[in-house]
């Protein structure tokens, strides 16, 4: 296991507090303004799949081709590092400015081929404590004393439940280590953070993870991307009752108000929004409950309601009924902070992924028909038609049509 290199002597309490305040301000800015999304990075890669060589493989990938306020933990961390170094480096306090060079990108994987195999944070490590910014799991910066642990504030997980992560900062065999799990020496940690170069991390981790494909045996053993996710935080005027939230100031509460999952293997989009803490956003679920469409459905939980839109991508083109459902889903998403057009782009990406699979299936069907043995039709028993009772039609009740489902 690698140690955290270039450990610096701890500053005095006054400088430590100023360092933390600057880091916390940067963390809160990105927690509110930047949206955690694995879909946007994947979408950038997938749209350039035929010409991946034009994609930059260093930190410029995040600004040039993943435009907008979206990013994975790695993408947002690259922005946080730049801003934190800038704010520390331009401080009026010379003792604070010197620590700009100690801001580090830390990741749990040197090589990853799946998004779930790595996590990234920003940290400044000293001999007595570490200051950490984890954009995904906590809106604020936090401090871990050496030899101790820190449990993050509760956050809304992808499945709509509330969770917490636990960090440790400890010294083992002369090496300083940061981990994110419950294992402590002598047990081997599952997620050990290592200092990583931003450019190398983009090339070795982010892009291979974006290329990840998984075999879906239920769909004919085709390779499809794993599910992608997006989470939006919103500033609220009141403290929510059931959602985890943090007060960045005395007048506001910052909470995750929207979670979206794009499922390619089982084509559908799932949106999770506050169930009880919705008054500030208006009566959003009144429109859904009065929906005349059949595709959209809602599951209620204590803290979040789950809205599911099944997609026809595996079978054919997008039916008009899905557009009506999408319109309702978009309206709810935009109430809770989703930017216009994002949900439609997500839907289109599912159909884009499935299009070559549907075309391959159709070619296989066409080939079967082209090379079908004509003798098969000759072997059909002609007496089958003779056995049919012509009187069957006479006893068909014409009133049945009146009660048919229109």
Short mmCIF file of N, CA and C in Angstrom, two decimals, residues 81-207:
data_model
loop_
_atom_site.label_atom_id
_atom_site.label_comp_id
_atom_site.label_asym_id
_atom_site.label_seq_id
_atom_site.Cartn_x
_atom_site.Cartn_y
_atom_site.Cartn_z
N UNK A 81 -9.57 21.29 -7.07
CA UNK A 81 -8.14 21.48 -6.83
C UNK A 81 -7.68 22.82 -7.39
N UNK A 82 -8.07 23.11 -8.61
CA UNK A 82 -7.65 24.37 -9.24
C UNK A 82 -8.14 25.57 -8.44
N UNK A 83 -9.39 25.52 -8.00
CA UNK A 83 -9.96 26.64 -7.25
C UNK A 83 -9.33 26.77 -5.87
N UNK A 84 -9.12 25.64 -5.20
CA UNK A 84 -8.55 25.68 -3.86
C UNK A 84 -7.11 26.18 -3.90
N UNK A 85 -6.34 25.73 -4.87
CA UNK A 85 -4.97 26.23 -5.01
C UNK A 85 -4.96 27.73 -5.29
N UNK A 86 -5.89 28.16 -6.12
CA UNK A 86 -5.97 29.59 -6.45
C UNK A 86 -6.31 30.42 -5.21
N UNK A 87 -7.31 29.97 -4.45
CA UNK A 87 -7.73 30.74 -3.28
C UNK A 87 -6.67 30.75 -2.19
N UNK A 88 -5.99 29.62 -2.00
CA UNK A 88 -4.91 29.60 -1.01
C UNK A 88 -3.73 30.44 -1.49
N UNK A 89 -3.42 30.32 -2.77
CA UNK A 89 -2.26 31.02 -3.31
C UNK A 89 -2.42 32.52 -3.39
N UNK A 90 -3.65 33.01 -3.36
CA UNK A 90 -3.89 34.46 -3.42
C UNK A 90 -4.31 35.03 -2.07
N UNK A 91 -4.18 34.23 -1.02
CA UNK A 91 -4.52 34.71 0.32
C UNK A 91 -3.61 35.86 0.73
N UNK A 92 -4.14 36.78 1.50
CA UNK A 92 -3.33 37.89 2.00
C UNK A 92 -2.35 37.44 3.08
N UNK A 93 -2.55 36.23 3.58
CA UNK A 93 -1.70 35.68 4.64
C UNK A 93 -0.62 34.79 3.99
N UNK A 94 0.63 35.21 4.11
CA UNK A 94 1.73 34.46 3.50
C UNK A 94 1.83 33.05 4.06
N UNK A 95 1.48 32.86 5.32
CA UNK A 95 1.55 31.53 5.92
C UNK A 95 0.49 30.60 5.33
N UNK A 96 -0.59 31.17 4.86
CA UNK A 96 -1.62 30.37 4.20
C UNK A 96 -1.21 30.06 2.76
N UNK A 97 -0.64 31.03 2.08
CA UNK A 97 -0.28 30.86 0.67
C UNK A 97 0.67 29.69 0.44
N UNK A 98 1.55 29.42 1.38
CA UNK A 98 2.54 28.37 1.17
C UNK A 98 1.92 26.97 1.06
N UNK A 99 0.69 26.82 1.56
CA UNK A 99 0.07 25.50 1.56
C UNK A 99 -0.70 25.20 0.27
N UNK A 100 -0.72 26.14 -0.66
CA UNK A 100 -1.37 25.87 -1.95
C UNK A 100 -0.71 24.68 -2.65
N UNK A 101 0.60 24.54 -2.48
CA UNK A 101 1.33 23.45 -3.14
C UNK A 101 1.07 22.10 -2.50
N UNK A 102 0.39 22.08 -1.35
CA UNK A 102 0.12 20.81 -0.67
C UNK A 102 -1.25 20.23 -0.97
N UNK A 103 -2.02 20.90 -1.82
CA UNK A 103 -3.34 20.37 -2.20
C UNK A 103 -3.13 19.17 -3.13
N UNK A 104 -3.78 18.06 -2.81
CA UNK A 104 -3.55 16.82 -3.55
C UNK A 104 -4.86 16.20 -4.05
N UNK A 105 -4.78 15.60 -5.24
CA UNK A 105 -5.84 14.72 -5.72
C UNK A 105 -5.55 13.33 -5.17
N UNK A 106 -6.55 12.68 -4.58
CA UNK A 106 -6.36 11.34 -4.04
C UNK A 106 -7.46 10.43 -4.57
N UNK A 107 -7.06 9.26 -5.04
CA UNK A 107 -8.01 8.31 -5.60
C UNK A 107 -7.76 6.92 -5.03
N UNK A 108 -8.80 6.09 -5.05
CA UNK A 108 -8.68 4.75 -4.47
C UNK A 108 -8.23 3.71 -5.47
N UNK A 109 -7.95 4.10 -6.69
CA UNK A 109 -7.53 3.11 -7.69
C UNK A 109 -6.52 3.71 -8.64
N UNK A 110 -5.43 3.00 -8.86
CA UNK A 110 -4.45 3.41 -9.86
C UNK A 110 -4.92 3.05 -11.26
N UNK A 111 -5.65 1.97 -11.37
CA UNK A 111 -6.21 1.54 -12.65
C UNK A 111 -7.63 1.05 -12.40
N UNK A 112 -8.56 1.50 -13.22
CA UNK A 112 -9.95 1.08 -13.07
C UNK A 112 -10.59 0.96 -14.43
N UNK A 113 -11.41 -0.05 -14.59
CA UNK A 113 -12.15 -0.22 -15.84
C UNK A 113 -13.66 -0.11 -15.58
N UNK A 114 -14.02 0.27 -14.37
CA UNK A 114 -15.43 0.44 -14.02
C UNK A 114 -15.57 1.62 -13.08
N UNK A 115 -16.69 2.34 -13.23
CA UNK A 115 -16.89 3.53 -12.41
C UNK A 115 -16.98 3.19 -10.93
N UNK A 116 -17.53 2.02 -10.62
CA UNK A 116 -17.67 1.65 -9.23
C UNK A 116 -16.37 1.22 -8.58
N UNK A 117 -15.27 1.19 -9.33
CA UNK A 117 -14.00 0.71 -8.79
C UNK A 117 -13.12 1.82 -8.23
N UNK A 118 -13.56 3.05 -8.33
CA UNK A 118 -12.71 4.11 -7.80
C UNK A 118 -13.53 5.26 -7.23
N UNK A 119 -12.90 5.98 -6.31
CA UNK A 119 -13.49 7.20 -5.77
C UNK A 119 -12.37 8.22 -5.62
N UNK A 120 -12.72 9.50 -5.74
CA UNK A 120 -11.71 10.55 -5.73
C UNK A 120 -12.10 11.66 -4.77
N UNK A 121 -11.12 12.15 -4.02
CA UNK A 121 -11.32 13.28 -3.12
C UNK A 121 -10.15 14.25 -3.28
N UNK A 122 -10.28 15.42 -2.68
CA UNK A 122 -9.21 16.40 -2.61
C UNK A 122 -8.78 16.51 -1.16
N UNK A 123 -7.48 16.57 -0.90
CA UNK A 123 -7.01 16.57 0.49
C UNK A 123 -5.74 17.39 0.66
N UNK A 124 -5.58 17.92 1.87
CA UNK A 124 -4.32 18.51 2.33
C UNK A 124 -3.94 17.74 3.59
N UNK A 125 -2.86 17.00 3.53
CA UNK A 125 -2.47 16.12 4.63
C UNK A 125 -1.31 16.70 5.43
N UNK A 126 -1.49 16.75 6.74
CA UNK A 126 -0.46 17.19 7.67
C UNK A 126 -0.14 16.05 8.64
N UNK A 127 0.86 16.26 9.46
CA UNK A 127 1.29 15.20 10.36
C UNK A 127 0.29 14.95 11.49
N UNK A 128 -0.57 15.92 11.76
CA UNK A 128 -1.52 15.75 12.86
C UNK A 128 -2.97 15.66 12.40
N UNK A 129 -3.25 16.06 11.17
CA UNK A 129 -4.63 16.00 10.67
C UNK A 129 -4.63 16.14 9.15
N UNK A 130 -5.79 15.88 8.56
CA UNK A 130 -5.99 16.05 7.12
C UNK A 130 -7.30 16.79 6.88
N UNK A 131 -7.29 17.69 5.91
CA UNK A 131 -8.50 18.38 5.46
C UNK A 131 -8.93 17.73 4.15
N UNK A 132 -10.18 17.28 4.08
CA UNK A 132 -10.66 16.50 2.93
C UNK A 132 -11.92 17.15 2.35
N UNK A 133 -12.02 17.14 1.02
CA UNK A 133 -13.24 17.54 0.31
C UNK A 133 -13.71 16.35 -0.52
N UNK A 134 -14.88 15.82 -0.18
CA UNK A 134 -15.49 14.72 -0.91
C UNK A 134 -16.80 15.24 -1.51
N UNK A 135 -16.74 15.68 -2.75
CA UNK A 135 -17.88 16.35 -3.38
C UNK A 135 -19.12 15.47 -3.44
N UNK A 136 -18.94 14.18 -3.61
CA UNK A 136 -20.07 13.27 -3.79
C UNK A 136 -20.81 13.04 -2.48
N UNK A 137 -20.08 12.84 -1.39
CA UNK A 137 -20.69 12.38 -0.16
C UNK A 137 -20.98 13.46 0.88
N UNK A 138 -20.36 14.63 0.75
CA UNK A 138 -20.61 15.67 1.75
C UNK A 138 -20.41 17.05 1.12
N UNK A 139 -21.32 18.00 1.37
CA UNK A 139 -21.20 19.32 0.75
C UNK A 139 -20.11 20.19 1.36
N UNK A 140 -19.65 19.85 2.55
CA UNK A 140 -18.63 20.65 3.22
C UNK A 140 -17.29 19.93 3.24
N UNK A 141 -16.24 20.69 3.53
CA UNK A 141 -14.94 20.07 3.83
C UNK A 141 -15.02 19.45 5.23
N UNK A 142 -14.12 18.53 5.53
CA UNK A 142 -14.08 17.98 6.89
C UNK A 142 -12.64 17.69 7.28
N UNK A 143 -12.41 17.62 8.58
CA UNK A 143 -11.07 17.43 9.12
C UNK A 143 -11.01 16.09 9.85
N UNK A 144 -9.94 15.33 9.60
CA UNK A 144 -9.72 14.06 10.28
C UNK A 144 -8.42 14.16 11.07
N UNK A 145 -8.48 14.00 12.36
CA UNK A 145 -7.27 13.99 13.17
C UNK A 145 -6.53 12.68 12.99
N UNK A 146 -5.20 12.73 13.03
CA UNK A 146 -4.41 11.52 12.87
C UNK A 146 -4.78 10.50 13.94
N UNK A 147 -5.01 9.27 13.52
CA UNK A 147 -5.38 8.22 14.44
C UNK A 147 -6.86 8.15 14.74
N UNK A 148 -7.64 9.00 14.11
CA UNK A 148 -9.08 9.02 14.35
C UNK A 148 -9.85 8.80 13.05
N UNK A 149 -11.15 8.77 13.17
CA UNK A 149 -12.01 8.59 12.01
C UNK A 149 -13.01 9.73 11.92
N UNK A 150 -13.62 9.85 10.77
CA UNK A 150 -14.66 10.85 10.56
C UNK A 150 -15.78 10.21 9.76
N UNK A 151 -17.00 10.34 10.26
CA UNK A 151 -18.16 9.82 9.55
C UNK A 151 -18.86 10.99 8.87
N UNK A 152 -19.09 10.87 7.57
CA UNK A 152 -19.68 11.97 6.82
C UNK A 152 -21.10 12.27 7.30
N UNK A 153 -21.58 13.45 6.95
CA UNK A 153 -22.98 13.77 7.19
C UNK A 153 -23.85 12.79 6.40
N UNK A 154 -25.05 12.49 6.88
CA UNK A 154 -25.93 11.60 6.11
C UNK A 154 -26.18 12.18 4.71
N UNK A 155 -26.22 11.30 3.73
CA UNK A 155 -26.51 11.74 2.36
C UNK A 155 -27.52 10.79 1.73
N UNK A 156 -28.18 11.27 0.70
CA UNK A 156 -29.17 10.47 -0.01
C UNK A 156 -28.46 9.62 -1.05
N UNK A 157 -28.49 8.31 -0.85
CA UNK A 157 -27.80 7.39 -1.76
C UNK A 157 -28.60 7.21 -3.04
N UNK A 158 -28.00 6.50 -3.99
CA UNK A 158 -28.63 6.33 -5.31
C UNK A 158 -29.96 5.61 -5.24
N UNK A 159 -30.13 4.76 -4.24
CA UNK A 159 -31.39 4.02 -4.14
C UNK A 159 -32.42 4.74 -3.30
N UNK A 160 -32.12 5.99 -2.89
CA UNK A 160 -33.08 6.78 -2.12
C UNK A 160 -32.97 6.61 -0.62
N UNK A 161 -32.07 5.75 -0.15
CA UNK A 161 -31.88 5.58 1.28
C UNK A 161 -30.82 6.55 1.80
N UNK A 162 -30.78 6.74 3.11
CA UNK A 162 -29.78 7.61 3.71
C UNK A 162 -28.57 6.78 4.15
N UNK A 163 -27.38 7.24 3.80
CA UNK A 163 -26.16 6.53 4.14
C UNK A 163 -25.11 7.49 4.66
N UNK A 164 -24.02 6.94 5.19
CA UNK A 164 -22.85 7.70 5.61
C UNK A 164 -21.60 6.92 5.24
N UNK A 165 -20.53 7.63 4.94
CA UNK A 165 -19.23 7.01 4.70
C UNK A 165 -18.31 7.34 5.87
N UNK A 166 -17.36 6.44 6.13
CA UNK A 166 -16.41 6.65 7.23
C UNK A 166 -14.98 6.71 6.70
N UNK A 167 -14.28 7.79 7.06
CA UNK A 167 -12.89 8.00 6.67
C UNK A 167 -11.98 7.78 7.87
N UNK A 168 -10.76 7.31 7.58
CA UNK A 168 -9.73 7.15 8.61
C UNK A 168 -8.44 7.80 8.14
N UNK A 169 -7.71 8.38 9.08
CA UNK A 169 -6.38 8.94 8.79
C UNK A 169 -5.47 8.41 9.88
N UNK A 170 -4.49 7.59 9.49
CA UNK A 170 -3.68 6.93 10.51
C UNK A 170 -2.26 6.72 10.01
N UNK A 171 -1.40 6.38 10.96
CA UNK A 171 0.01 6.11 10.68
C UNK A 171 0.26 4.63 10.88
N UNK A 172 0.77 3.97 9.85
CA UNK A 172 1.05 2.54 9.93
C UNK A 172 2.42 2.27 9.34
N UNK A 173 3.31 1.69 10.17
CA UNK A 173 4.67 1.37 9.72
C UNK A 173 5.36 2.59 9.12
N UNK A 174 5.16 3.73 9.75
CA UNK A 174 5.80 4.95 9.29
C UNK A 174 5.15 5.61 8.10
N UNK A 175 4.00 5.10 7.65
CA UNK A 175 3.32 5.67 6.48
C UNK A 175 1.97 6.27 6.89
N UNK A 176 1.69 7.46 6.37
CA UNK A 176 0.41 8.12 6.61
C UNK A 176 -0.60 7.63 5.57
N UNK A 177 -1.78 7.23 6.03
CA UNK A 177 -2.77 6.64 5.12
C UNK A 177 -4.16 7.21 5.36
N UNK A 178 -4.88 7.37 4.25
CA UNK A 178 -6.28 7.80 4.27
C UNK A 178 -7.11 6.68 3.65
N UNK A 179 -8.14 6.22 4.37
CA UNK A 179 -9.00 5.16 3.85
C UNK A 179 -10.46 5.57 3.99
N UNK A 180 -11.31 4.88 3.24
CA UNK A 180 -12.74 5.11 3.33
C UNK A 180 -13.46 3.77 3.46
N UNK A 181 -13.43 3.19 4.63
CA UNK A 181 -14.19 1.99 4.96
C UNK A 181 -14.03 1.75 6.45
N UNK A 182 -14.52 0.62 6.91
CA UNK A 182 -14.49 0.33 8.34
C UNK A 182 -13.27 -0.47 8.76
N UNK A 183 -12.41 -0.84 7.82
CA UNK A 183 -11.25 -1.67 8.14
C UNK A 183 -10.08 -0.83 8.64
N UNK A 184 -9.50 -1.24 9.75
CA UNK A 184 -8.31 -0.62 10.31
C UNK A 184 -7.25 -1.70 10.50
N UNK A 185 -5.96 -1.32 10.59
CA UNK A 185 -4.90 -2.31 10.80
C UNK A 185 -5.24 -3.19 12.00
N UNK A 186 -4.97 -4.50 11.91
CA UNK A 186 -4.17 -5.16 10.86
C UNK A 186 -4.96 -5.57 9.62
N UNK A 187 -6.24 -5.22 9.56
CA UNK A 187 -7.05 -5.59 8.40
C UNK A 187 -6.72 -4.68 7.22
N UNK A 188 -6.70 -5.25 6.04
CA UNK A 188 -6.41 -4.48 4.84
C UNK A 188 -7.62 -3.64 4.44
N UNK A 189 -7.45 -2.35 4.22
CA UNK A 189 -8.58 -1.51 3.83
C UNK A 189 -9.04 -1.82 2.41
N UNK A 190 -10.33 -1.69 2.20
CA UNK A 190 -10.88 -1.92 0.85
C UNK A 190 -10.65 -0.70 -0.04
N UNK A 191 -10.68 0.49 0.54
CA UNK A 191 -10.53 1.70 -0.25
C UNK A 191 -9.44 2.58 0.36
N UNK A 192 -8.25 2.42 -0.14
CA UNK A 192 -7.10 3.20 0.30
C UNK A 192 -6.85 4.30 -0.72
N UNK A 193 -6.77 5.53 -0.24
CA UNK A 193 -6.52 6.66 -1.14
C UNK A 193 -5.03 6.84 -1.37
N UNK A 194 -4.68 7.12 -2.61
CA UNK A 194 -3.30 7.39 -2.98
C UNK A 194 -3.24 8.71 -3.74
N UNK A 195 -2.16 9.43 -3.55
CA UNK A 195 -1.97 10.68 -4.29
C UNK A 195 -1.84 10.35 -5.77
N UNK A 196 -2.54 11.09 -6.61
CA UNK A 196 -2.59 10.79 -8.03
C UNK A 196 -2.41 12.07 -8.84
N UNK A 197 -1.72 11.95 -9.96
CA UNK A 197 -1.59 13.05 -10.90
C UNK A 197 -2.90 13.19 -11.68
N UNK A 198 -3.41 14.42 -11.82
CA UNK A 198 -4.70 14.63 -12.45
C UNK A 198 -4.71 14.14 -13.89
N UNK A 199 -3.68 14.47 -14.65
CA UNK A 199 -3.64 14.07 -16.05
C UNK A 199 -3.60 12.55 -16.20
N UNK A 200 -2.79 11.90 -15.38
CA UNK A 200 -2.68 10.45 -15.46
C UNK A 200 -3.97 9.78 -15.00
N UNK A 201 -4.62 10.36 -13.99
CA UNK A 201 -5.87 9.78 -13.50
C UNK A 201 -6.95 9.82 -14.57
N UNK A 202 -7.00 10.90 -15.33
CA UNK A 202 -7.99 11.01 -16.40
C UNK A 202 -7.76 9.93 -17.45
N UNK A 203 -6.51 9.71 -17.81
CA UNK A 203 -6.19 8.74 -18.85
C UNK A 203 -6.35 7.31 -18.36
N UNK A 204 -5.92 7.03 -17.14
CA UNK A 204 -5.89 5.64 -16.66
C UNK A 204 -7.19 5.21 -16.00
N UNK A 205 -7.96 6.17 -15.50
CA UNK A 205 -9.14 5.80 -14.72
C UNK A 205 -10.44 6.26 -15.37
N UNK A 206 -10.55 7.57 -15.62
CA UNK A 206 -11.84 8.12 -16.07
C UNK A 206 -12.26 7.58 -17.43
N UNK A 207 -11.35 7.60 -18.40
CA UNK A 207 -11.72 7.18 -19.75
C UNK A 207 -11.97 5.67 -19.84
#
